[in-house]
Each structure stands twice: as structure tokens, then as C-alpha cells.
Amino acid sequence: MVSRRSLARNALALVCGGFLSTGVGTATQSRSIPTTGWYDASAVADAATTAVAAADPAVVESVGVPDPIESVLTDARARARSVSLGDVEYVRGSVAIDGTTIAGGCAAAVGSFDTQAVEAELRDHERGFTSVGSRRRRDDAEQFVATDDPYAVALESSTLRVGYGRTRARAMKHLDAALADDSRGQPRTRTPTASYGSLPSLLNGDAVAYADLGPKTRAFLTERAADRSESLAAVVEAASAIGCSLRVGSARSRLRYGIVTGPSRLSRETIDALVDEATTGDHALTEPTIHRSGRTVVVDAAVETPSLWAAHEQFAVDSPQPSMSAD
């Protein structure tokens, strides 16, 4: 159901730009993703960088997406035949990233699932998932673990969760932490260590993603961004956390970008230069506004929905496929 390569690619797409893959919907159909009770992979601290993201996948079928993301979606559909896009209301997840290596995390699909069909697919999977029974915290969540690989799955009629870690034990820790966060009335068993500033409260819409940048990941992104834009590289280098949210419309979509940084680390001139680049030329962003909320610089903008990908193409940071860390 889940392969090592496909999980890595899905995680990267989800937390490093894949939130834009929700594509195009309509203003009347648009709904905000819930922003409370999200699992945070830094609660099982595996790495200095942690990313959190969520998206409504229902509009994916309505618009073309770039080849890397389309290949992720195609791969996911082929490997999870017991789950259709129509079953899923939204997906959310969080991963810990060591430089460019995914060290661990958990993703959840929320919707309505045929648990018997999913369980049968898990038991027949090449990775040999076996049941570890229901846990006391979530008596209605059947849990499975791969025989030789660091994956764990929790299955309910309303939620399907997949945990990953450096070992099977770490995968189970991520899964257990996610289950605890989702249990009403259950206190957190672990406290997240990541800091996103005010991004969780400022970002909302059909898709949201934000990340607390550790030094290795920030240095990597800064180096890659420098090949495309000096302003973008300066913004990434100064950021302790970054994020973006998307609210889609049939003709125009709204975007919000957030950069958490110290007041003396990022000048208004650098932000203005980057916004000027993003609002110049064909398929550009429009209607930009810039304001500061505490330590967070917020940039709001609009874009013609069919130009959503083209508007960001000049700032895309080329990077290799992320590797999966395993001991």
C-alpha cells in the first residue's frame, strides 16, 4: 500500500510545496482545513527541521499539476486501490527532516473508509503488514506494522494514518503521538519542540503548510535558492520558519506567505525586491500587500488560478528526491 519511495515523495510534495496541488475549485466549494489538534513530528524529535501541512484533495482532479506531483498522485492511486480520492475529506501530516533526509513522521487521511478492504490490502501487501491489535488509547483504531520496514499504520473508519521512522519502534512512536493528539480529552504524551511563531494562526484555507527550519535544511535551501533569486535566498537565510496557505477559486486564487524572522534579520527592501520579482512578467502574482505581525512578515497576493504553477516556476528550487533515513 505504501512504498519507501512513494512515501518519501508524498511527504516532500506535501510539506515542501505540494500544498499547491489542490489546484482549482470554486469559491462556493472552498472550505478551510481544520487547524487545531494537528500532529507535530517534533514531539518525537528526530531532526532539527519539522514541517506540517494539510490539504483538501478534492480539487486535484480539476486542474493539471506539474509532472513531479502528478507522478506522486498516480503512484499513490495505483498502490492504494482500496482508497479513492472521493473517500478523503482532507489529508494532513508532519515530518522531521534532517537536511534533505526524512527522518520520521506521520500522515493522516481523514474521510470515510472501507476498513475491511483497507485491512485486506494491508495484509496482502509486499511489506507484510501484521496486526498489533487495538491500543488502549484508541480502542477503535486497529494498528499494523510492516514486517521488516519502519512503517506503522492505524486504521479507523474515519481516519487512515501512516507512521514512518528510522526504525519500526520509531514509526510506532510517531503513530502513537499522532493518535494521542487526535484523541479528544487525551493529553499530549510528548511536547513538540518546533517553533512556528504565529504561522498556525495566520495561515488558513484549502491548503496550509509551514516549517520550522533547522540549520542544515536552511543552508541547503538558501544555496539552491541563490541560483534563482538573490532576494529569495536572503529571505530563506533570514527565516526561522516559513509557511504558505492557499484559498482556491474557479478564476482567481488567494495566497498568503509567512516568514518568521527577527526584526533586524530581514529588511523591508529585501521583501519588496522579492515581491517585485514575483509580480513582474507573464503569469505573475497580483494585488500584493505586506505587513508584519510580531516576528512574522506576511505577504498576501492573488493569482489567476490557471497560472498558479507558472507564477511560482521562476522561484522553484531544484532539489534531489529526499532520502529516507533508516538505521
GROMACS .gro file of C-alpha atoms in nm, residues 22-31 59 62-63 206 246-254 303-308:
model
   29
   22THR     CA    1  -0.506   2.131  -0.456
   23GLY     CA    2  -0.531   2.325  -0.779
   24VAL     CA    3  -0.866   2.479  -0.868
   25GLY     CA    4  -1.202   2.467  -0.702
   26THR     CA    5  -1.485   2.719  -0.675
   27ALA     CA    6  -1.537   2.994  -0.426
   28THR     CA    7  -1.860   2.837  -0.307
   29GLN     CA    8  -1.697   2.496  -0.260
   30SER     CA    9  -1.387   2.627  -0.084
   31ARG     CA   10  -1.357   2.533   0.283
   59VAL     CA   11  -0.997   1.968  -0.625
   62SER     CA   12  -0.999   1.972  -1.158
   63VAL     CA   13  -0.662   2.106  -1.273
  206ASP     CA   14  -0.789   2.487   0.131
  246LEU     CA   15  -0.393   2.873  -0.045
  247ARG     CA   16  -0.761   2.952  -0.091
  248VAL     CA   17  -0.871   2.843  -0.437
  249GLY     CA   18  -1.128   2.992  -0.670
  250SER     CA   19  -1.252   2.898  -1.016
  251ALA     CA   20  -1.092   3.207  -1.173
  252ARG     CA   21  -0.864   3.357  -0.908
  253SER     CA   22  -0.696   3.218  -0.600
  254ARG     CA   23  -0.562   3.384  -0.287
  303VAL     CA   24  -0.314   3.484  -0.887
  304GLU     CA   25  -0.515   3.375  -1.187
  305THR     CA   26  -0.589   3.013  -1.097
  306PRO     CA   27  -0.474   2.868  -1.431
  307SER     CA   28  -0.141   3.049  -1.374
  308LEU     CA   29  -0.087   2.916  -1.023
   0.00000   0.00000   0.00000
